[in-house]
CSV table of C-alpha atoms and ligand atoms in Angstrom, one decimal:
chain,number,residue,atom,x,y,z
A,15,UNK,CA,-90.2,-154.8,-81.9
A,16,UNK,CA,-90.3,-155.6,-85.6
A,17,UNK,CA,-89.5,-159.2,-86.2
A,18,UNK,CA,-86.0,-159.1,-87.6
A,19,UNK,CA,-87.1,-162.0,-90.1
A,20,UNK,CA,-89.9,-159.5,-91.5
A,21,UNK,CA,-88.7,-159.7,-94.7
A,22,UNK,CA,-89.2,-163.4,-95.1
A,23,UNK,CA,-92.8,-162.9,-93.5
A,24,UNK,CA,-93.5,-160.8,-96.1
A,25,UNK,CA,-92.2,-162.2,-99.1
A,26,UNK,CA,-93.8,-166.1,-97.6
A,27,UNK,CA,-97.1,-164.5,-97.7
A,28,UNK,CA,-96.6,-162.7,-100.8
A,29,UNK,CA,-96.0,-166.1,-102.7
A,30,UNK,CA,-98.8,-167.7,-101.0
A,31,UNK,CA,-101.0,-164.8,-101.9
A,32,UNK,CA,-99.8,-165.0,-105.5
A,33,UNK,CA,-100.2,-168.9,-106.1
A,34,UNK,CA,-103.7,-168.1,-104.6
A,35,UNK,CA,-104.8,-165.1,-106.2
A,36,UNK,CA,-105.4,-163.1,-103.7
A,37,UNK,CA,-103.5,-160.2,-105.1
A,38,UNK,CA,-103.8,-158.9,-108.4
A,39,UNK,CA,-100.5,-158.8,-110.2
A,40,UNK,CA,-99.4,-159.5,-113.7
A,41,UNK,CA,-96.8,-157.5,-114.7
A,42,UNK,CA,-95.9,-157.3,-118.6
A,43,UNK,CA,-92.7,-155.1,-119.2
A,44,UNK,CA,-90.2,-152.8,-117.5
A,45,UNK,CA,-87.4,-150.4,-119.0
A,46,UNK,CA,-85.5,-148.1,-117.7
A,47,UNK,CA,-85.1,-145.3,-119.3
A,48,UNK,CA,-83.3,-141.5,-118.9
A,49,UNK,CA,-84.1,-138.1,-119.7
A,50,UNK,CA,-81.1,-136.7,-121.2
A,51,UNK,CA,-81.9,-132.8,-120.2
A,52,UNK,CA,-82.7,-133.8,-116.5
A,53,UNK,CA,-80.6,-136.9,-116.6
A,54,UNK,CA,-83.3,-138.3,-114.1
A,55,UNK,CA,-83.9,-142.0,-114.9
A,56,UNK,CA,-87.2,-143.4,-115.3
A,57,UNK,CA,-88.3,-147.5,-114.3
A,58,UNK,CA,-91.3,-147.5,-116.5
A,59,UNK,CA,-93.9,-150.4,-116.0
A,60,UNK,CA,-96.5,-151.3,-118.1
A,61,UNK,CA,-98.9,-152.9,-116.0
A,62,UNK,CA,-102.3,-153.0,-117.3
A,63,UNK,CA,-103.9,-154.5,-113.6
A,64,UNK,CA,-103.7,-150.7,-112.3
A,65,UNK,CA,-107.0,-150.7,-114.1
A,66,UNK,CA,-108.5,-153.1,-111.7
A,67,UNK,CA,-107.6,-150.8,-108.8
A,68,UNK,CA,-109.8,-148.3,-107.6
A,69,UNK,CA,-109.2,-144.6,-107.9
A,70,UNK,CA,-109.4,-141.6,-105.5
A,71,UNK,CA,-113.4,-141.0,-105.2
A,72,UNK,CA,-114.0,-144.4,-107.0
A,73,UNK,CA,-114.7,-146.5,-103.9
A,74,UNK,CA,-117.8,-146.4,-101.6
A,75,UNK,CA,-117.2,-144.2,-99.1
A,76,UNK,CA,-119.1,-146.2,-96.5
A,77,UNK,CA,-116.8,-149.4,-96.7
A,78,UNK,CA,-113.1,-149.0,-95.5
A,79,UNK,CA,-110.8,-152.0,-97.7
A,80,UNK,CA,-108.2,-151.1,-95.3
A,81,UNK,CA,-110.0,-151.4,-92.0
A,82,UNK,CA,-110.6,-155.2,-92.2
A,83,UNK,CA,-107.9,-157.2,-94.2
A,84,UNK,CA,-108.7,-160.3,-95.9
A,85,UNK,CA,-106.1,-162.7,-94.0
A,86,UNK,CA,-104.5,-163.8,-96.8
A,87,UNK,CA,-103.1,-160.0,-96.8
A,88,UNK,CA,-102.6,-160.0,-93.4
A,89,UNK,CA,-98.5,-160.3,-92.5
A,90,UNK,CA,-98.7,-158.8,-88.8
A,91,UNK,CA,-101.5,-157.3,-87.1
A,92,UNK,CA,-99.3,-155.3,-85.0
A,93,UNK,CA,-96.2,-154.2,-86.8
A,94,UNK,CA,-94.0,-152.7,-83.5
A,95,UNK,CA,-95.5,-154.1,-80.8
A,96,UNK,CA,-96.9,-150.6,-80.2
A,97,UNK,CA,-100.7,-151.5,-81.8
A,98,UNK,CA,-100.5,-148.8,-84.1
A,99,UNK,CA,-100.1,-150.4,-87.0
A,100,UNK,CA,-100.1,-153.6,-89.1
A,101,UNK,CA,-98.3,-155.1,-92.0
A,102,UNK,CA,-100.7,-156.3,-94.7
A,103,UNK,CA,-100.1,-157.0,-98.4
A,104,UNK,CA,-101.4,-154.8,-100.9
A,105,UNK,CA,-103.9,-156.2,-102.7
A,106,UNK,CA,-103.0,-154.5,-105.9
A,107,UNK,CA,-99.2,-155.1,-106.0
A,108,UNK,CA,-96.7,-153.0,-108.4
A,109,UNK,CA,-93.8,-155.1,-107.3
A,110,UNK,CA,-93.7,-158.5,-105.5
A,111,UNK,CA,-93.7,-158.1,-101.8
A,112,UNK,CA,-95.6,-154.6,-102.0
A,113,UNK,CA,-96.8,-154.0,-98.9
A,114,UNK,CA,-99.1,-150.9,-96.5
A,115,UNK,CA,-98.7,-150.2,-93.1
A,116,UNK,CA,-101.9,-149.4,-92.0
A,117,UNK,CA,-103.4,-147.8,-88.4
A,118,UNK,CA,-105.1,-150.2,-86.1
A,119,UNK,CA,-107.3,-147.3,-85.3
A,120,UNK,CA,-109.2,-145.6,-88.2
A,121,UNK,CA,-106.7,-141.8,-88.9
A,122,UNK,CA,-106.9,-139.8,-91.4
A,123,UNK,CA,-105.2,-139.9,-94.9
A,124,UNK,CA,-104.5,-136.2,-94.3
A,125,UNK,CA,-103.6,-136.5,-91.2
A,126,UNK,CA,-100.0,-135.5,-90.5
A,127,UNK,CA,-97.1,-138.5,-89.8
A,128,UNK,CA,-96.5,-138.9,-86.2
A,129,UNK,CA,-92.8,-139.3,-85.3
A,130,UNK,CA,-93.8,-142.6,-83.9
A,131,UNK,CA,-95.1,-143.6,-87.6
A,132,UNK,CA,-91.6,-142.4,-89.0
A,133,UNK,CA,-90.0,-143.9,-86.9
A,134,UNK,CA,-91.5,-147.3,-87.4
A,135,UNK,CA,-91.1,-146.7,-91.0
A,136,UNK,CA,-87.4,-146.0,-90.7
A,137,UNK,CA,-86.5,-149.3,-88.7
A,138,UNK,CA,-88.5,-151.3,-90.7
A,139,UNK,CA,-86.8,-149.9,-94.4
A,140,UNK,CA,-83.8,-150.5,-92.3
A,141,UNK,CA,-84.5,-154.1,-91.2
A,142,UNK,CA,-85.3,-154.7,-94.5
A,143,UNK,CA,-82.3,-153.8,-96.5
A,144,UNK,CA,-80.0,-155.0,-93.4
A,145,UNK,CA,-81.7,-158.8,-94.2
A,146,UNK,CA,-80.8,-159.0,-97.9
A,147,UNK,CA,-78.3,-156.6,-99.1
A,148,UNK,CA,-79.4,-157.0,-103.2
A,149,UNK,CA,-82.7,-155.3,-101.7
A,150,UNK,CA,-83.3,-151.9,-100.9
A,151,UNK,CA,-86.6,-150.4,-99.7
A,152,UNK,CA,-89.1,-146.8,-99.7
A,153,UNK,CA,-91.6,-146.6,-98.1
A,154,UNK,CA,-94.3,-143.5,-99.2
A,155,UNK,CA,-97.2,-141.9,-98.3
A,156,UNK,CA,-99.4,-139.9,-100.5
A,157,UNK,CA,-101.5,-137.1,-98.5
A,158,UNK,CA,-104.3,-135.5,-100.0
A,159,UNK,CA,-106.5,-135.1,-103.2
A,160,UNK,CA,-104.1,-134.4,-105.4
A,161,UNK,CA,-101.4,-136.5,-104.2
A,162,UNK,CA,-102.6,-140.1,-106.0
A,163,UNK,CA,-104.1,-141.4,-102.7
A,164,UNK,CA,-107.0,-143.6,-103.5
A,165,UNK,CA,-107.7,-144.5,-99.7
A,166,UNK,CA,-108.6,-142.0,-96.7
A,167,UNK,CA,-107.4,-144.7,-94.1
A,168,UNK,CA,-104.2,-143.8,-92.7
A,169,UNK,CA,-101.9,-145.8,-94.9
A,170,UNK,CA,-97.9,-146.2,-96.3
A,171,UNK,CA,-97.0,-147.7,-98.8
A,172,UNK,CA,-94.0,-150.1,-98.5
A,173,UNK,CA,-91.7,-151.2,-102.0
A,174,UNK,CA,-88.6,-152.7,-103.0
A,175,UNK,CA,-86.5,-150.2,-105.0
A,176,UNK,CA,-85.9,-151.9,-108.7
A,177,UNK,CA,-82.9,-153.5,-108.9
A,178,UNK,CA,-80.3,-151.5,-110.7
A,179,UNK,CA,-82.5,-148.6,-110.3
A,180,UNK,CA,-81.4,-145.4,-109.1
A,181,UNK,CA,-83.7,-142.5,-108.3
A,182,UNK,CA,-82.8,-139.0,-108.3
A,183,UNK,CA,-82.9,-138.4,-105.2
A,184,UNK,CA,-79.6,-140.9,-104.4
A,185,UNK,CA,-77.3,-138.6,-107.0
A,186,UNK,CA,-78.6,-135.5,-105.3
A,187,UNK,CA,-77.8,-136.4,-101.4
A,188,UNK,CA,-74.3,-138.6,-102.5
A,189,UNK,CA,-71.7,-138.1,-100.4
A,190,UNK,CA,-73.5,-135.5,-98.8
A,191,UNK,CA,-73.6,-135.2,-94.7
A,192,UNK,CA,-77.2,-135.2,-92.7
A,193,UNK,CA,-78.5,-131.7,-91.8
A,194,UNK,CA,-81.5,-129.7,-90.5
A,195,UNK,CA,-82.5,-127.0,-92.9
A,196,UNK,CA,-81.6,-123.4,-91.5
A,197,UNK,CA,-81.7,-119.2,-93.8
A,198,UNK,CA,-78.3,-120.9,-94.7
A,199,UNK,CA,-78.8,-124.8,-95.7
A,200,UNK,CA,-81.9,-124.7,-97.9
A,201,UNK,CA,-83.2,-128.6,-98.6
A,202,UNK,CA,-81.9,-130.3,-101.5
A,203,UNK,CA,-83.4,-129.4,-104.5
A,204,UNK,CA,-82.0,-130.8,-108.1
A,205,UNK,CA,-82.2,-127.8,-110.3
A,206,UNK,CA,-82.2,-129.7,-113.8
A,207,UNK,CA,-85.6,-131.6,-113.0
A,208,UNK,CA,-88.7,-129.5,-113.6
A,209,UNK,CA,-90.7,-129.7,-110.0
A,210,UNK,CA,-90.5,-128.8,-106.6
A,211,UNK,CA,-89.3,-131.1,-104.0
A,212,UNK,CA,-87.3,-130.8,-100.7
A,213,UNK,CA,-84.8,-133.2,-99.8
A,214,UNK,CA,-82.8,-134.2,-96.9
A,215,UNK,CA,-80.0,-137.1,-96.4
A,216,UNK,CA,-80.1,-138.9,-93.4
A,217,UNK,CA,-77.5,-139.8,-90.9
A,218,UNK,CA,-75.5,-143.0,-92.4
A,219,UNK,CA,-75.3,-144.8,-89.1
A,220,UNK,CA,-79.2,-145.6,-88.3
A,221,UNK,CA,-78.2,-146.1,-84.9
A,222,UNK,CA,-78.2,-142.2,-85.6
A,223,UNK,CA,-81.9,-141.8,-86.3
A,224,UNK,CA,-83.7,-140.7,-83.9
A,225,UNK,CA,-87.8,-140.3,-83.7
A,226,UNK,CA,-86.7,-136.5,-82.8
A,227,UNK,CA,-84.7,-136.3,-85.5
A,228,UNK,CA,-87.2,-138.0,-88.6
A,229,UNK,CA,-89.8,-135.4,-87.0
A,230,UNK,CA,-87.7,-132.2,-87.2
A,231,UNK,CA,-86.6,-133.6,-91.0
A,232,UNK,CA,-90.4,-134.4,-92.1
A,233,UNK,CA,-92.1,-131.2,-90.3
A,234,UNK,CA,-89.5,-128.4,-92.2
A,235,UNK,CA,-89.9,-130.5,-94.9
A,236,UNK,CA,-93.7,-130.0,-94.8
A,237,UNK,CA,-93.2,-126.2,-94.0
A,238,UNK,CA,-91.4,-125.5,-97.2
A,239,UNK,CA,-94.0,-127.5,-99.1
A,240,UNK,CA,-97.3,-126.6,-97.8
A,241,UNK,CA,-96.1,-123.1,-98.6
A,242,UNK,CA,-96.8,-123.6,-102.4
A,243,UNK,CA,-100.3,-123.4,-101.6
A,244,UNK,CA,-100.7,-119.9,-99.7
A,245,UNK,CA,-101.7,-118.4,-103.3
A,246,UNK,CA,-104.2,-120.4,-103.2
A,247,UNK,CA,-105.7,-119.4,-99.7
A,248,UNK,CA,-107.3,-116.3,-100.7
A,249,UNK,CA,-110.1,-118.3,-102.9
A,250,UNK,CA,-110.5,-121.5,-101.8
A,251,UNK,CA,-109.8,-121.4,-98.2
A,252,UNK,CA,-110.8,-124.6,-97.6
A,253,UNK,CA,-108.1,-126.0,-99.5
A,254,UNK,CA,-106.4,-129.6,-98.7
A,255,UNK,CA,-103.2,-129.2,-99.4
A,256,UNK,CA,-101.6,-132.3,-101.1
A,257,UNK,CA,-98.4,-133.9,-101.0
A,258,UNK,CA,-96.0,-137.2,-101.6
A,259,UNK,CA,-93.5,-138.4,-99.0
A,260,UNK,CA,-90.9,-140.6,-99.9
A,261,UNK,CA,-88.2,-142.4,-97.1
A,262,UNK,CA,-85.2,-144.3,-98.0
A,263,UNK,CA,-82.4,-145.6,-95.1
A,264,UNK,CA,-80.7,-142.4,-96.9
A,265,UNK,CA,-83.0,-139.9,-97.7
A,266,UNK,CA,-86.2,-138.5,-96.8
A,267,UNK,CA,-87.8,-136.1,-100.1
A,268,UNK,CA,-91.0,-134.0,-100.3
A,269,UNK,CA,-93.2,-132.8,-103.2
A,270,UNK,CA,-95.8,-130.8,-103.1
A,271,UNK,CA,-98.7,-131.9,-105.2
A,272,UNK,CA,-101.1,-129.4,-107.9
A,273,UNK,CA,-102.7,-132.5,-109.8
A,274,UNK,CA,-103.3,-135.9,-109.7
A,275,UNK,CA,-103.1,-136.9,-113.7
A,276,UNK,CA,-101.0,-134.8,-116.1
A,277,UNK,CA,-103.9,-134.3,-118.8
A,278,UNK,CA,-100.8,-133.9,-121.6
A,279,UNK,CA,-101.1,-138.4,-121.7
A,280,UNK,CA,-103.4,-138.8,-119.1
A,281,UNK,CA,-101.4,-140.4,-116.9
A,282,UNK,CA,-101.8,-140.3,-112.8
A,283,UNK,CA,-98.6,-140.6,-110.4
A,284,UNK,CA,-98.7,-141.0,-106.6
A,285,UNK,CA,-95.1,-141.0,-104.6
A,286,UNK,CA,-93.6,-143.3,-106.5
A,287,UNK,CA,-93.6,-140.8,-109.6
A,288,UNK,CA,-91.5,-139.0,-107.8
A,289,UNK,CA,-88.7,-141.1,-107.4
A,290,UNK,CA,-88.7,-142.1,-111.4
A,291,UNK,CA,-91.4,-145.3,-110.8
A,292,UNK,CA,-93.6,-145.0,-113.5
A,293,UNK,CA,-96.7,-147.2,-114.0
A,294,UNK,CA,-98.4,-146.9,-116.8
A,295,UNK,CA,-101.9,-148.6,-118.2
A,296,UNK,CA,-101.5,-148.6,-121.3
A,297,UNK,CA,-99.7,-149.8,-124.2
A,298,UNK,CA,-99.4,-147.0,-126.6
A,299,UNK,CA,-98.4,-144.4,-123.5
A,300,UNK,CA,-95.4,-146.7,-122.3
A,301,UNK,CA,-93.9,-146.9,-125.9
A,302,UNK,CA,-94.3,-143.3,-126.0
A,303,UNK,CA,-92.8,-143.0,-122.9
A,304,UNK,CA,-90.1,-145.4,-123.4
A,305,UNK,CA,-89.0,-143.8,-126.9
A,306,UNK,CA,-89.1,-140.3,-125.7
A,307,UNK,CA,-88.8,-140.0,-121.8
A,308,UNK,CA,-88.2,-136.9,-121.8
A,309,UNK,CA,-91.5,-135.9,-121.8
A,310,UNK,CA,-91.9,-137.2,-118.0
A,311,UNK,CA,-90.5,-134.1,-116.6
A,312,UNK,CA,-93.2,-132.0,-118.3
A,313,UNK,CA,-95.9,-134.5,-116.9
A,314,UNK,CA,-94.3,-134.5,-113.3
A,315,UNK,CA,-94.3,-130.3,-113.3
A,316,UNK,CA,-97.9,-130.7,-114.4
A,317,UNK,CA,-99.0,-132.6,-111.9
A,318,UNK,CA,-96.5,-130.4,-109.2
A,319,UNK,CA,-95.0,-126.8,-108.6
A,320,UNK,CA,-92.2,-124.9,-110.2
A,321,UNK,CA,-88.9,-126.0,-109.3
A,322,UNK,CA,-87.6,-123.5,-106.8
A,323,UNK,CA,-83.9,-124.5,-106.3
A,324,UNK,CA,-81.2,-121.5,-105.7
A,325,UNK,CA,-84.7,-118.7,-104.7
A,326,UNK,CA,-84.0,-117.5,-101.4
A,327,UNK,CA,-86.8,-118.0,-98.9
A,328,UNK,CA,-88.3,-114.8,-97.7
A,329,UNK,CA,-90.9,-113.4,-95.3
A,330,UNK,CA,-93.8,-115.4,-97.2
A,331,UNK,CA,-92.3,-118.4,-98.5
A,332,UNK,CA,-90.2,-120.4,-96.2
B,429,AMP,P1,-103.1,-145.2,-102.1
B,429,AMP,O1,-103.6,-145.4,-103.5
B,429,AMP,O2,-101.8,-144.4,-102.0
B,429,AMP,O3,-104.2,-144.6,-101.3
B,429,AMP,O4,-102.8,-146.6,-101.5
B,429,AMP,C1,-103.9,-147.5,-101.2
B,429,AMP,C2,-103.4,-148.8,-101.6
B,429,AMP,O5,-104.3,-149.8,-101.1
B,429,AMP,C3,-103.4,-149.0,-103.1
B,429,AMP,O6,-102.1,-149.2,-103.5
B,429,AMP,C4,-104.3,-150.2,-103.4
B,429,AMP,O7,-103.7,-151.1,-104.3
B,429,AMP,C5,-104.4,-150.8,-102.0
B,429,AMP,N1,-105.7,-151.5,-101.7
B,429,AMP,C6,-106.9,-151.2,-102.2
B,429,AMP,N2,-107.8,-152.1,-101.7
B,429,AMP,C7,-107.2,-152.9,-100.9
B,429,AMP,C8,-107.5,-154.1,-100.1
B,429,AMP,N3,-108.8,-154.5,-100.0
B,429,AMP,N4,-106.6,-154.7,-99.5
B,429,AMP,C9,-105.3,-154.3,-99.5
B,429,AMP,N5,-104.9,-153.3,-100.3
B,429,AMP,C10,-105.8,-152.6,-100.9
């Protein structure tokens, strides 16, 4: 069982962590901002520390950083009481209290999400919001080359949503019931932002969520999105497909991912892109950014696929 104090584990050994350095954080400014053509709101950080953390191919692919934490990171060695996972800080936070759930045993980055993972991700999201109300909590996981992963050990990513922050993806599935896609009930797709992504509410009564039920949600979720690669197949058949998962207590959202960095301002996104958390390196980019934001949703479509709300799925795409 997750400790139903877990959010005071985490934030007791995220101040500790902070008063002793352990984690690099020092964040400068945050705005938010919106796009008035998409009307998708942006949280744009600038937080020049990113350039501390390794990128994707950056590290030595002999050592694993996630395999043995230092134990100032370490919140719970085993999250569930299943072994599967532990809680450890994020040595690199965005936000305070940024945290990864990580496998006990070494898996793959690529490797598909087991119901058992979303499941474990669910409750704890849920846990988390149900301890302080002013908080609410995603948890993401960035598969593949292109999808701003910079680790191949199994890892999610665990954050508090912004305060007063309000991603996309809440306006698009508000007031709208739980389903399971079907020829009739195509995912959610907001058709006035420029990139693919597939989105599904959840039930409102967690007691509601089942492992059964994240699985069937994530795996036609991944169906629809790994089918923006087929084009692909033909010449590079050894393709690994890429996408970003992102899981709120009322939403689960898929994008399929074509690049890691828009070249247009050279700037990289991972999940969090995704849901309007922008983190940004350097100066000159988040004024940029911050005076005309509407230039995000060319950067996101860069670094994604077309945005196929209202096409009918046929025999090849589905
Ligand atoms: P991703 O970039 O999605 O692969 O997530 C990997 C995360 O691991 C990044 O957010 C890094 O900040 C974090 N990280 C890198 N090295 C360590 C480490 N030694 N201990 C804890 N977290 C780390």
């Amino acid at each position: 069982m997750i400790p139903a104090t877990v959010s005071q584990l985490v934030n007791d050994k995220f101040q500790e962590a902070q008063k002793n350095e352990n984690v690099v954080f020092k964040k400068l400014e945050s705005k938010i901002v919106k796009d008035s053509e998409s009307g998708m709101r942006f949280f744009v950080s600038l937080v020049p520390s990113l350039n501390e953390k390794p990128e994707f191919g950056q590290t030595d692919a002999s050592k694993d950083p996630l395999a043995e934490n230092e134990p100032e990171l370490l919140v719970l060695d085993d999250l569930d009481g299943s072994g599967a996972l532990k809680l450890v800080l994020n040595k690199f936070p965005i936000t305070e209290n940024h945290s990864l759930l990580i496998t006990n045993e070494f898996k793959d980055q690529m490797s598909a999400l087991s119901p058992e993972e979303l499941m474990t991700s669910y409750k704890l999201i849920t846990k988390m919001d149900n301890e302080d109300e002013n908080k609410r909590h995603m948890i993401i996981y960035n598969s593949g080359p292109q999808s701003g992963s910079s680790q191949s050990h199994k890892h999610l990513q665990l954050i508090e949503l912004p305060q007063k922050f309000i991603p996309f993806q809440d306006i698009l599935t508000n007031g709208k019931d739980h389903f399971l896609p079907s020829i009739k009930d195509e995912p959610l797709q907001d058709n006035k932002v420029s990139f693919a992504h597939f989105v599904l509410p959840l039930p409102e009564e967690s007691e509601e969520v089942t492992e059964d039920l994240l699985a069937m949600c994530y795996f036609s979720l991944l169906q629809r999105t790994l089918t923006f690669f087929q084009d692909w197949l033909n010449e590079t058949p050894d393709l690994i497909k890429s996408y970003n998962l992102l899981l709120t207590k009322k939403w689960i959202c898929l994008v399929p991912r074509s690049n890691i960095k828009a070249k247009t301002l050279d700037v990289g996104f991972n999940a969090l892109g995704y849901a309007g958390i922008l983190l940004i390196k350097e100066k000159e980019t988040f004024d940029k950014i911050v005076e005309t934001p509407n230039v995000v949703n060319d950067l996101l479509f860069e670094c994604g696929f077309q945005n196929t709300a209202g096409v009918k799925p046929n025999e090849y795409n589905y």
